[in-house]
Amino acid sequence: MPNFDDLKFVRLTMPEQFVLIPKYLFEQVKGASYKIERIYQFAPVAIMSPLTFIYALADKNTSIIKGVLWAEINPFSERLQVFILSVDKHYQQKNGLFTKGSQILSKTLDFLRKLQKHVGITGKIEMLAYLPKAYEKAGWKRSDKILMEK
């Protein structure tokens, strides 16, 4: 069975690279309200920002993309905000993405902390969560902020 350790984070830096990310990785995010065609339309522009970090999670042996991580730095709060984390279900193993001790979330968090240090920011890491209870099971805490909409 595939293991999350078989994947490596590869930063996408050129607009034309975004089309390499399989559409199913966005489709499998339960509860997401984004329009996938808009992601493919505007992500190539976002990639060019020095505040945007889009990573493909590629198989170390085959280089086939099996996950995506999209984060941005908020320069005012110095927080790293994660908008999308999606990993192929075959790599989620028996303990899954959202269980306590999840390899995926813990290793992604370690990666994000290294990224923070590399870019010199000290704020918290925020994760956009469509399934907040699932993230809480994995040890994340709810933010004091509440998103309002109309």
C-alpha positions as a printed Julia matrix, in Angstrom:
150×3 Matrix{Float64}:
   0.0    0.0     0.0
   1.34   3.49   -0.82
   2.68   5.49    2.09
   2.78   9.27    2.63
   6.55   8.95    3.07
   6.67   7.99   -0.63
   5.66  11.55   -1.54
   7.79  14.68   -1.78
   6.74  18.34   -1.75
   7.61  20.03   -5.05
   6.93  23.76   -5.31
   5.25  24.87   -8.5
   6.84  28.12   -9.67
   5.77  28.46  -13.29
   2.15  29.13  -14.32
   2.06  26.29  -16.85
   2.89  23.72  -14.14
  -0.51  24.02  -12.45
  -2.28  21.96  -15.12
  -0.19  18.97  -13.98
  -2.29  18.72  -10.81
  -5.06  16.15  -11.36
  -8.57  17.55  -11.1
  -9.73  14.73   -8.79
  -7.55  16.13   -6.0
  -9.8   19.21   -5.87
 -12.98  17.22   -6.44
 -12.38  14.95   -3.44
 -12.35  17.85   -0.92
 -15.69  17.35    0.81
 -17.73  20.48    1.42
 -15.53  22.75   -0.68
 -17.35  25.71   -2.17
 -14.82  26.62   -4.82
 -15.32  26.21   -8.53
 -12.6   23.96   -9.89
 -12.57  25.62  -13.31
 -11.81  28.93  -11.55
  -8.91  27.33   -9.69
  -7.35  26.23  -12.98
  -8.08  29.66  -14.46
  -6.52  31.79  -11.71
  -3.97  29.57   -9.96
  -1.37  30.18  -12.68
  -1.57  33.89  -11.82
  -1.37  33.18   -8.08
   1.75  31.03   -8.57
   3.66  34.14   -9.63
   3.13  35.84   -6.26
   6.03  35.52   -3.81
   3.39  35.12   -1.06
   1.81  32.04   -2.66
   3.14  28.53   -2.12
   1.58  25.82   -4.27
   3.14  22.4    -3.9
   2.51  19.19   -5.74
   2.98  16.08   -3.63
   4.76  13.84   -6.1
   5.64  10.18   -5.8
   9.41  10.01   -5.19
   9.85   7.16   -7.67
   7.45   8.02  -10.49
   7.03  11.81  -10.07
   3.26  11.3   -10.51
   1.33  13.95   -8.59
  -0.73  12.43   -5.78
  -1.49  15.51   -3.7
  -1.65  19.28   -3.58
  -0.9   21.87   -0.91
  -1.81  25.54   -1.42
  -0.74  28.06    1.19
  -0.25  31.81    1.26
   1.5   34.2     3.59
  -0.62  36.96    5.06
   2.04  39.7     5.22
   0.08  41.72    7.79
  -0.36  38.99   10.39
   2.68  36.92    9.36
   0.43  33.89    9.35
   0.69  31.05    6.89
  -2.81  30.31    5.62
  -3.47  26.92    4.05
  -6.33  26.91    1.57
  -6.1   23.4     0.18
  -4.55  20.15    1.33
  -5.65  17.15   -0.67
  -3.92  13.78   -0.9
  -4.88  10.79   -3.01
  -6.94   8.38   -0.9
  -4.47   5.54   -1.53
  -1.86   7.46    0.47
  -4.14   8.14    3.4
  -3.55   4.66    4.83
  -5.72   3.08    7.46
  -5.35   6.0     9.87
  -6.5    8.49    7.25
  -5.96  12.18    6.82
  -7.81  13.4     9.89
  -7.08  10.96   12.69
  -4.98  11.76   15.74
  -1.42  10.96   14.8
  -2.18  11.26   11.1
   1.06  11.04    9.17
  -0.3   13.34    6.51
  -1.23  16.2     8.82
   1.77  15.87   11.13
   4.32  15.71    8.3
   2.58  18.51    6.41
   2.64  20.62    9.58
   6.38  19.92    9.96
   6.87  20.97    6.33
   4.86  24.17    6.86
   6.88  25.06    9.97
  10.1   24.69    7.95
   8.58  26.88    5.25
   7.71  29.52    7.87
  11.27  29.51    9.17
  12.68  29.68    5.63
  10.62  32.75    4.71
  11.1   34.37    8.13
   7.55  34.58    9.47
   6.53  33.8    13.03
   2.72  33.83   13.06
   0.43  30.84   13.44
  -0.46  28.37   10.73
  -4.12  28.56    9.76
  -5.92  25.79    7.89
  -9.11  26.42    5.94
 -11.23  23.49    7.08
 -14.44  22.3     5.49
 -14.61  19.52    8.08
 -13.46  21.24   11.3
 -14.34  18.32   13.59
 -12.05  16.11   11.54
  -9.13  18.52   12.04
  -9.91  18.74   15.75
  -9.6   14.95   15.97
  -6.11  15.36   14.52
  -5.16  17.89   17.22
  -5.88  21.21   15.5
  -7.7   23.92   17.48
 -10.48  26.21   16.31
  -9.41  29.76   15.65
 -10.84  32.7    17.57
 -11.78  34.14   14.19
 -15.19  33.41   12.76
 -15.85  33.69    9.07
 -19.06  35.61    8.36
 -20.93  35.51    5.07
 -24.14  36.81    3.55
